[in-house]
């Protein structure tokens, strides 16, 4: 039985609930919100935590997931992809804010929130969440990423999957055995560099095809409410934020509802409300920025995206026909770098869950298992891993969203204390 439709409904409904409770503060007061965010990012610890969170969020799906959504639903799918980011942003804010407030030094991110939320049964459900997150780290964070990268590299460069897995495992191993600080240091470099390269390539493609921009905008808005566009938009959402592997299955954008990136924001050293802003920033980079650039690049460069059956072929044609065949090399580099940083980040998430469950990092057991799943993903059939991922994400989100809604009064209180939301009886303009 296909249960993939449940998660978008849950995330959208919960996101709307939080938007109303928080009175749309980051939408109605963008200047106040932006000032607070920029000031917070002056601290290196904050920048590192955001880079780590982005490493887990940005990935292959921001490129190939958007392309697949356009193939299935046309240009209108981009509209729904962007619309979903509003719900994802406020959920990410809630996850990070409440984690920093309710974590009593136990670690585990959202597991600590679940434990603190329920006086009875909280300890049990927090352990269940940590186990699910650990499984997700091995399956989605390791195996599926490796599978996607191996397929892309084999198709473009002709390198066999087992060699790609070997290289990826070596690079990841060197990084993760350096500990959490090493992981944060690597993502602090890789993510900004890769994002910058991809942004430059996208803007260059759009500039070359600038005469079509008006038509692209019209396509996005006028076809947004057709049935194919709506279905394609849902697929694009699933592709681009949750799985980040480039093929549709999984969770809503930015893993909103799963609560995983809260573990990264815990390291920011900021107050709870400010850390929540990092979650909003994370969504902005993922969808309104990278996903939109991907979509506009494709729509401006390729006249009939629906004629394609391969997302990789569509993206490659969009960049190479505009920038020349040599563009395939920086494109493949971006795919590799995004996947590598995602795998490294998910290793960190899994290690935190291991520490929460056992009280120790258990690196001698966890690290070999994680690296082994890189080979499993590259060599095995992905059908089972995709099915497991969908189920685990759904179960995690049920636990997370229920806990967030339960303690939503505390979320409102923290937002007021953080100066991002005024009391109902007071008014203030940006």
Short mmCIF file of C-alpha atoms in Angstrom, two decimals:
data_model
loop_
_atom_site.label_atom_id
_atom_site.label_comp_id
_atom_site.label_asym_id
_atom_site.label_seq_id
_atom_site.Cartn_x
_atom_site.Cartn_y
_atom_site.Cartn_z
CA UNK A 1 0.00 0.00 0.00
CA UNK A 2 1.44 3.36 -1.07
CA UNK A 3 1.57 5.71 1.92
CA UNK A 4 3.73 8.39 0.29
CA UNK A 5 0.84 10.86 0.17
CA UNK A 6 0.56 10.95 3.98
CA UNK A 7 3.77 12.83 4.65
CA UNK A 8 3.07 15.85 2.40
CA UNK A 9 -0.33 16.22 4.07
CA UNK A 10 1.17 16.02 7.56
CA UNK A 11 3.94 18.50 6.82
CA UNK A 12 1.64 20.98 5.08
CA UNK A 13 -0.97 20.82 7.83
CA UNK A 14 1.57 21.15 10.63
CA UNK A 15 3.37 23.93 8.80
CA UNK A 16 0.17 25.91 8.40
CA UNK A 17 -0.60 25.42 12.10
CA UNK A 18 2.79 26.83 13.11
CA UNK A 19 2.53 29.73 10.65
CA UNK A 20 -0.75 30.78 12.25
CA UNK A 21 0.54 30.36 15.82
CA UNK A 22 3.69 32.34 15.04
CA UNK A 23 1.69 34.91 13.09
CA UNK A 24 3.77 34.49 9.93
CA UNK A 25 6.60 36.42 11.61
CA UNK A 26 9.37 35.73 9.10
CA UNK A 27 7.05 36.55 6.17
CA UNK A 28 5.50 39.71 7.62
CA UNK A 29 8.72 40.96 9.23
CA UNK A 30 11.50 39.98 6.83
CA UNK A 31 13.81 42.87 7.73
CA UNK A 32 13.80 42.09 11.44
CA UNK A 33 14.34 38.42 10.70
CA UNK A 34 17.15 39.03 8.21
CA UNK A 35 18.99 41.40 10.55
CA UNK A 36 18.92 38.86 13.33
CA UNK A 37 20.14 36.11 11.03
CA UNK A 38 23.00 38.12 9.55
CA UNK A 39 24.16 39.20 13.01
CA UNK A 40 24.13 35.61 14.23
CA UNK A 41 26.13 34.35 11.26
CA UNK A 42 29.00 36.63 12.19
CA UNK A 43 29.95 33.90 14.69
CA UNK A 44 32.03 31.09 13.23
CA UNK A 45 30.22 28.44 15.28
CA UNK A 46 26.94 29.53 13.74
CA UNK A 47 28.38 29.37 10.23
CA UNK A 48 29.76 25.90 10.87
CA UNK A 49 26.47 24.56 12.18
CA UNK A 50 24.61 25.99 9.19
CA UNK A 51 27.16 24.50 6.78
CA UNK A 52 26.77 21.12 8.47
CA UNK A 53 22.98 21.30 8.24
CA UNK A 54 23.18 22.37 4.59
CA UNK A 55 25.50 19.43 3.90
CA UNK A 56 22.70 17.09 4.95
CA UNK A 57 20.06 19.03 3.03
CA UNK A 58 21.66 20.09 -0.24
CA UNK A 59 22.29 17.19 -2.53
CA UNK A 60 21.81 15.48 -5.84
CA UNK A 61 18.05 15.88 -5.52
CA UNK A 62 18.33 19.66 -5.80
CA UNK A 63 19.52 19.04 -9.35
CA UNK A 64 17.96 15.82 -10.62
CA UNK A 65 14.89 15.89 -8.38
CA UNK A 66 13.75 19.21 -9.79
CA UNK A 67 14.41 17.94 -13.30
CA UNK A 68 12.29 14.85 -12.69
CA UNK A 69 9.44 16.98 -11.35
CA UNK A 70 9.52 19.06 -14.53
CA UNK A 71 9.56 15.94 -16.71
CA UNK A 72 6.48 14.57 -14.95
CA UNK A 73 4.47 17.72 -14.24
CA UNK A 74 5.88 20.40 -16.49
CA UNK A 75 6.85 23.93 -15.54
CA UNK A 76 3.94 24.30 -13.12
CA UNK A 77 5.55 21.83 -10.73
CA UNK A 78 8.10 24.52 -9.86
CA UNK A 79 5.35 26.71 -8.40
CA UNK A 80 4.24 23.97 -6.00
CA UNK A 81 7.82 23.21 -5.10
CA UNK A 82 8.31 26.82 -4.01
CA UNK A 83 4.96 26.94 -2.21
CA UNK A 84 5.94 23.96 -0.08
CA UNK A 85 9.06 25.75 1.15
CA UNK A 86 6.97 28.07 3.33
CA UNK A 87 5.65 25.12 5.36
CA UNK A 88 9.06 23.49 5.44
CA UNK A 89 10.72 26.67 6.70
CA UNK A 90 8.48 27.11 9.73
CA UNK A 91 8.77 23.42 10.66
CA UNK A 92 12.55 23.65 10.44
CA UNK A 93 12.38 26.70 12.69
CA UNK A 94 10.31 24.78 15.23
CA UNK A 95 12.65 21.77 15.16
CA UNK A 96 15.83 23.76 15.77
CA UNK A 97 14.31 26.13 18.35
CA UNK A 98 12.74 23.45 20.51
CA UNK A 99 15.75 21.16 20.30
CA UNK A 100 18.07 23.81 21.70
CA UNK A 101 15.58 24.59 24.44
CA UNK A 102 14.61 21.07 25.52
CA UNK A 103 17.89 19.21 25.04
CA UNK A 104 19.36 18.76 28.53
CA UNK A 105 22.82 17.84 27.31
CA UNK A 106 21.76 14.34 26.22
CA UNK A 107 22.31 14.99 22.51
CA UNK A 108 20.28 13.15 19.92
CA UNK A 109 18.55 16.22 18.54
CA UNK A 110 14.84 15.60 18.17
CA UNK A 111 15.10 12.49 20.34
CA UNK A 112 15.70 14.80 23.31
CA UNK A 113 12.62 16.86 22.42
CA UNK A 114 10.46 13.74 22.25
CA UNK A 115 11.79 12.56 25.60
CA UNK A 116 11.10 15.91 27.27
CA UNK A 117 7.65 16.24 25.69
CA UNK A 118 6.06 13.14 27.15
CA UNK A 119 6.41 12.44 30.90
CA UNK A 120 5.19 8.91 30.26
CA UNK A 121 6.58 7.00 27.34
CA UNK A 122 8.93 9.78 26.29
CA UNK A 123 12.06 7.76 27.00
CA UNK A 124 10.77 4.84 24.93
CA UNK A 125 9.66 6.93 21.93
CA UNK A 126 12.91 8.91 21.97
CA UNK A 127 14.83 5.65 21.69
CA UNK A 128 12.57 4.56 18.83
CA UNK A 129 13.27 7.84 17.05
CA UNK A 130 17.04 7.45 17.54
CA UNK A 131 16.96 3.91 16.13
CA UNK A 132 14.97 5.07 13.11
CA UNK A 133 17.40 7.92 12.53
CA UNK A 134 20.32 5.52 12.74
CA UNK A 135 18.69 3.27 10.13
CA UNK A 136 18.07 6.31 7.94
CA UNK A 137 21.72 7.31 8.19
CA UNK A 138 22.81 3.90 6.90
CA UNK A 139 20.17 3.63 4.18
CA UNK A 140 19.47 7.15 2.92
CA UNK A 141 22.59 8.93 4.13
CA UNK A 142 24.99 6.24 2.90
CA UNK A 143 23.53 3.64 0.54
CA UNK A 144 21.15 5.73 -1.56
CA UNK A 145 23.60 8.61 -1.94
CA UNK A 146 26.23 6.17 -3.14
CA UNK A 147 23.77 4.58 -5.56
CA UNK A 148 22.88 7.95 -7.11
CA UNK A 149 26.47 9.11 -7.43
CA UNK A 150 27.62 5.82 -8.92
CA UNK A 151 24.90 5.93 -11.54
CA UNK A 152 25.69 9.52 -12.52
CA UNK A 153 29.45 8.96 -12.73
CA UNK A 154 29.09 5.71 -14.67
CA UNK A 155 26.75 7.35 -17.19
CA UNK A 156 28.92 10.45 -17.71
CA UNK A 157 32.50 9.27 -17.18
CA UNK A 158 32.20 5.51 -17.62
CA UNK A 159 33.68 4.66 -14.21
CA UNK A 160 32.40 1.41 -12.72
CA UNK A 161 30.14 1.70 -9.62
CA UNK A 162 32.43 -0.30 -7.34
CA UNK A 163 35.30 2.11 -8.06
CA UNK A 164 33.08 5.10 -7.35
CA UNK A 165 32.01 3.49 -4.06
CA UNK A 166 35.63 2.80 -3.16
CA UNK A 167 36.66 6.40 -3.77
CA UNK A 168 33.65 7.78 -1.91
CA UNK A 169 34.20 5.45 1.06
CA UNK A 170 37.87 6.45 1.26
CA UNK A 171 37.10 10.17 1.22
CA UNK A 172 34.32 9.80 3.77
CA UNK A 173 36.47 7.58 6.02
CA UNK A 174 39.33 10.07 6.06
CA UNK A 175 36.92 12.82 7.05
CA UNK A 176 34.75 11.12 9.65
CA UNK A 177 37.62 9.56 11.57
CA UNK A 178 38.74 13.09 12.29
CA UNK A 179 35.70 13.57 14.53
CA UNK A 180 32.90 16.12 14.65
CA UNK A 181 35.22 19.11 14.32
CA UNK A 182 36.77 17.66 11.18
CA UNK A 183 33.35 17.04 9.69
CA UNK A 184 32.28 20.61 10.43
CA UNK A 185 35.52 21.99 8.99
CA UNK A 186 35.12 20.03 5.75
CA UNK A 187 31.49 21.00 5.21
CA UNK A 188 32.34 24.62 5.98
CA UNK A 189 34.59 24.56 2.88
CA UNK A 190 32.87 22.10 0.54
CA UNK A 191 29.31 23.41 0.78
CA UNK A 192 29.99 27.13 0.04
CA UNK A 193 32.44 26.25 -2.76
CA UNK A 194 30.14 23.74 -4.45
CA UNK A 195 27.10 25.97 -4.06
CA UNK A 196 29.01 28.90 -5.58
CA UNK A 197 30.13 26.84 -8.59
CA UNK A 198 26.62 25.57 -9.20
CA UNK A 199 25.11 29.06 -8.84
CA UNK A 200 27.62 30.48 -11.35
CA UNK A 201 26.84 27.69 -13.83
CA UNK A 202 23.10 28.24 -13.42
CA UNK A 203 23.26 32.01 -13.82
CA UNK A 204 25.50 31.58 -16.88
CA UNK A 205 22.97 29.21 -18.44
CA UNK A 206 20.10 31.56 -17.66
CA UNK A 207 22.04 34.53 -19.07
CA UNK A 208 22.76 32.71 -22.33
CA UNK A 209 19.04 32.01 -22.68
CA UNK A 210 17.85 35.27 -21.15
CA UNK A 211 15.44 36.01 -24.02
CA UNK A 212 13.29 33.10 -22.84
CA UNK A 213 12.94 34.25 -19.22
CA UNK A 214 9.56 35.85 -19.78
CA UNK A 215 8.20 32.65 -21.29
CA UNK A 216 9.64 30.59 -18.41
CA UNK A 217 7.91 32.70 -15.77
CA UNK A 218 4.63 32.46 -17.70
CA UNK A 219 4.96 28.69 -17.98
CA UNK A 220 5.55 28.30 -14.26
CA UNK A 221 2.56 30.35 -13.16
CA UNK A 222 0.01 29.56 -15.86
CA UNK A 223 0.53 25.81 -15.78
CA UNK A 224 0.76 25.57 -11.98
CA UNK A 225 -2.87 24.62 -11.45
CA UNK A 226 -3.19 21.95 -14.11
CA UNK A 227 -3.51 18.38 -12.86
CA UNK A 228 -0.17 17.22 -14.34
CA UNK A 229 1.59 20.19 -12.77
CA UNK A 230 0.12 19.50 -9.36
CA UNK A 231 1.19 15.87 -9.46
CA UNK A 232 4.61 16.78 -10.80
CA UNK A 233 4.99 19.41 -8.10
CA UNK A 234 4.36 16.83 -5.42
CA UNK A 235 6.96 14.57 -6.98
CA UNK A 236 9.42 17.47 -7.23
CA UNK A 237 8.93 18.25 -3.56
CA UNK A 238 9.59 14.65 -2.64
CA UNK A 239 12.64 14.50 -4.86
CA UNK A 240 14.36 17.74 -4.03
CA UNK A 241 14.20 18.03 -0.19
CA UNK A 242 13.83 14.70 1.39
CA UNK A 243 15.84 12.15 -0.54
CA UNK A 244 18.24 14.42 -2.38
CA UNK A 245 19.22 11.47 -4.51
CA UNK A 246 17.60 12.66 -7.70
CA UNK A 247 14.75 10.19 -7.97
CA UNK A 248 11.31 10.67 -6.56
CA UNK A 249 10.49 8.95 -3.31
CA UNK A 250 10.55 10.16 0.16
CA UNK A 251 9.91 13.12 2.29
CA UNK A 252 9.03 16.75 1.87
CA UNK A 253 11.58 19.41 1.25
CA UNK A 254 14.63 19.78 3.46
CA UNK A 255 13.61 16.76 5.52
CA UNK A 256 11.13 19.05 7.24
CA UNK A 257 9.34 16.94 9.81
CA UNK A 258 12.12 14.39 10.23
CA UNK A 259 13.99 16.62 12.67
CA UNK A 260 17.45 15.47 11.62
CA UNK A 261 19.13 18.83 10.97
CA UNK A 262 18.34 19.94 14.52
CA UNK A 263 21.41 17.93 15.53
CA UNK A 264 23.54 20.23 13.39
CA UNK A 265 21.95 23.42 14.71
CA UNK A 266 22.59 22.25 18.28
CA UNK A 267 26.27 23.02 17.72
CA UNK A 268 25.67 26.67 16.78
CA UNK A 269 26.03 28.08 20.29
CA UNK A 270 23.13 30.45 19.57
CA UNK A 271 19.96 30.99 21.59
CA UNK A 272 16.99 28.80 20.61
CA UNK A 273 15.11 31.35 18.48
CA UNK A 274 18.24 32.35 16.57
CA UNK A 275 19.09 28.70 15.90
CA UNK A 276 15.59 28.34 14.52
CA UNK A 277 16.41 31.05 11.98
CA UNK A 278 19.23 28.87 10.71
CA UNK A 279 16.57 26.29 9.85
CA UNK A 280 14.70 28.89 7.80
CA UNK A 281 17.96 29.86 6.09
CA UNK A 282 18.59 26.19 5.31
CA UNK A 283 15.27 25.96 3.48
CA UNK A 284 15.97 29.17 1.56
CA UNK A 285 19.24 27.85 0.15
CA UNK A 286 17.69 24.51 -0.73
CA UNK A 287 14.50 25.48 -2.52
CA UNK A 288 13.99 29.18 -3.38
CA UNK A 289 17.66 29.40 -4.40
CA UNK A 290 19.14 26.14 -5.76
CA UNK A 291 15.95 24.39 -6.83
CA UNK A 292 14.70 27.54 -8.57
CA UNK A 293 18.01 28.04 -10.37
CA UNK A 294 17.90 24.44 -11.56
CA UNK A 295 14.34 24.80 -12.80
CA UNK A 296 14.87 28.09 -14.62
CA UNK A 297 18.10 26.81 -16.18
CA UNK A 298 16.28 23.76 -17.56
CA UNK A 299 13.19 25.61 -18.76
CA UNK A 300 15.19 28.38 -20.43
CA UNK A 301 17.61 26.01 -22.18
CA UNK A 302 15.39 23.05 -23.18
CA UNK A 303 12.26 23.64 -25.21
CA UNK A 304 10.53 20.31 -24.51
CA UNK A 305 11.57 18.82 -21.13
CA UNK A 306 8.65 16.37 -21.23
CA UNK A 307 10.34 14.53 -24.10
CA UNK A 308 13.03 13.30 -21.69
CA UNK A 309 12.84 10.18 -19.56
CA UNK A 310 16.13 10.71 -17.71
CA UNK A 311 16.61 13.59 -15.27
CA UNK A 312 20.37 13.36 -15.71
CA UNK A 313 20.10 13.69 -19.49
CA UNK A 314 17.80 16.69 -19.14
CA UNK A 315 20.12 18.55 -16.77
CA UNK A 316 23.22 17.69 -18.80
CA UNK A 317 21.60 18.94 -22.01
CA UNK A 318 20.45 22.16 -20.34
CA UNK A 319 23.97 23.07 -19.21
CA UNK A 320 25.98 21.62 -22.11
CA UNK A 321 23.89 23.11 -24.92
CA UNK A 322 24.20 26.52 -23.28
CA UNK A 323 27.77 26.45 -21.94
CA UNK A 324 29.44 23.85 -24.14
CA UNK A 325 30.16 20.16 -23.66
CA UNK A 326 32.91 20.94 -21.14
CA UNK A 327 30.19 21.99 -18.69
CA UNK A 328 29.63 18.32 -17.89
CA UNK A 329 32.79 18.27 -15.78
CA UNK A 330 31.88 21.01 -13.27
CA UNK A 331 28.36 19.55 -13.20
CA UNK A 332 29.69 16.12 -12.24
CA UNK A 333 31.97 17.77 -9.69
CA UNK A 334 28.98 19.48 -8.08
CA UNK A 335 27.08 16.18 -7.98
CA UNK A 336 30.02 14.43 -6.33
CA UNK A 337 30.70 17.23 -3.86
CA UNK A 338 27.05 17.56 -2.83
CA UNK A 339 26.75 13.80 -2.36
CA UNK A 340 30.03 13.59 -0.46
CA UNK A 341 29.07 16.35 1.97
CA UNK A 342 25.64 14.77 2.45
CA UNK A 343 27.18 11.39 3.31
CA UNK A 344 29.61 13.03 5.75
CA UNK A 345 26.80 14.93 7.45
CA UNK A 346 24.66 11.83 7.76
CA UNK A 347 27.55 9.99 9.34
CA UNK A 348 27.50 12.67 12.02
CA UNK A 349 23.74 12.31 12.51
CA UNK A 350 24.08 8.55 12.87
CA UNK A 351 26.97 8.84 15.32
CA UNK A 352 24.94 11.23 17.47
CA UNK A 353 22.07 8.74 17.56
CA UNK A 354 24.50 5.96 18.49
CA UNK A 355 25.82 8.07 21.33
CA UNK A 356 22.27 8.83 22.49
CA UNK A 357 21.32 5.16 22.50
CA UNK A 358 24.47 3.71 24.10
CA UNK A 359 26.11 6.65 25.87
CA UNK A 360 29.17 6.16 23.66
CA UNK A 361 30.03 6.92 20.04
CA UNK A 362 30.78 3.24 19.28
CA UNK A 363 32.94 4.33 16.34
CA UNK A 364 34.56 0.90 16.07
CA UNK A 365 31.15 -0.57 15.17
CA UNK A 366 29.27 2.30 13.56
CA UNK A 367 31.97 3.59 11.17
CA UNK A 368 32.60 0.21 9.44
CA UNK A 369 28.86 -0.36 9.11
CA UNK A 370 28.33 3.08 7.60
CA UNK A 371 31.17 2.68 5.10
CA UNK A 372 29.93 -0.81 4.19
CA UNK A 373 26.55 0.63 3.23
CA UNK A 374 28.31 2.88 0.72
CA UNK A 375 29.26 -0.28 -1.17
CA UNK A 376 25.81 -1.79 -0.64
CA UNK A 377 24.21 1.26 -2.22
CA UNK A 378 26.51 1.29 -5.22
CA UNK A 379 26.16 -2.40 -6.03
CA UNK A 380 22.70 -3.47 -4.85
CA UNK A 381 19.23 -2.93 -6.30
CA UNK A 382 17.88 0.31 -4.87
CA UNK A 383 14.21 -0.76 -4.69
CA UNK A 384 14.43 -2.15 -1.16
CA UNK A 385 16.48 0.75 0.20
CA UNK A 386 14.02 3.24 -1.25
CA UNK A 387 11.07 1.40 0.33
CA UNK A 388 12.82 1.28 3.71
CA UNK A 389 13.66 4.98 3.47
CA UNK A 390 10.06 5.98 2.76
CA UNK A 391 8.77 4.00 5.73
CA UNK A 392 11.45 5.24 8.15
CA UNK A 393 10.95 8.87 7.15
CA UNK A 394 7.21 8.57 7.66
CA UNK A 395 7.60 7.02 11.13
CA UNK A 396 10.18 9.61 12.18
CA UNK A 397 7.97 12.45 11.01
CA UNK A 398 4.97 11.12 12.90
CA UNK A 399 7.01 11.16 16.12
CA UNK A 400 8.56 14.55 15.41
CA UNK A 401 5.47 16.45 14.31
CA UNK A 402 3.38 15.09 17.19
CA UNK A 403 6.01 16.29 19.68
CA UNK A 404 6.35 19.71 18.04
CA UNK A 405 2.61 20.34 18.08
CA UNK A 406 2.38 19.21 21.72
CA UNK A 407 4.97 21.76 22.89
CA UNK A 408 3.94 24.52 20.47
CA UNK A 409 3.06 26.93 23.33
CA UNK A 410 6.72 26.80 24.37
CA UNK A 411 7.71 27.52 20.76
CA UNK A 412 5.63 30.69 20.78
CA UNK A 413 7.14 31.71 24.12
CA UNK A 414 10.70 31.20 22.85
CA UNK A 415 9.95 33.21 19.72
CA UNK A 416 8.69 36.10 21.84
CA UNK A 417 11.67 35.87 24.20
CA UNK A 418 13.99 35.85 21.20
CA UNK A 419 12.55 39.14 19.97
CA UNK A 420 11.22 37.70 16.74
CA UNK A 421 7.58 37.92 17.73
CA UNK A 422 5.85 40.60 19.75
CA UNK A 423 3.14 40.01 22.31
CA UNK A 424 -0.34 40.09 20.86
CA UNK A 425 -1.19 43.33 22.63
CA UNK A 426 1.84 45.18 21.25
CA UNK A 427 2.67 46.36 17.79
CA UNK A 428 5.92 47.04 16.05
CA UNK A 429 7.00 47.70 12.51
CA UNK A 430 10.20 46.51 10.86
#
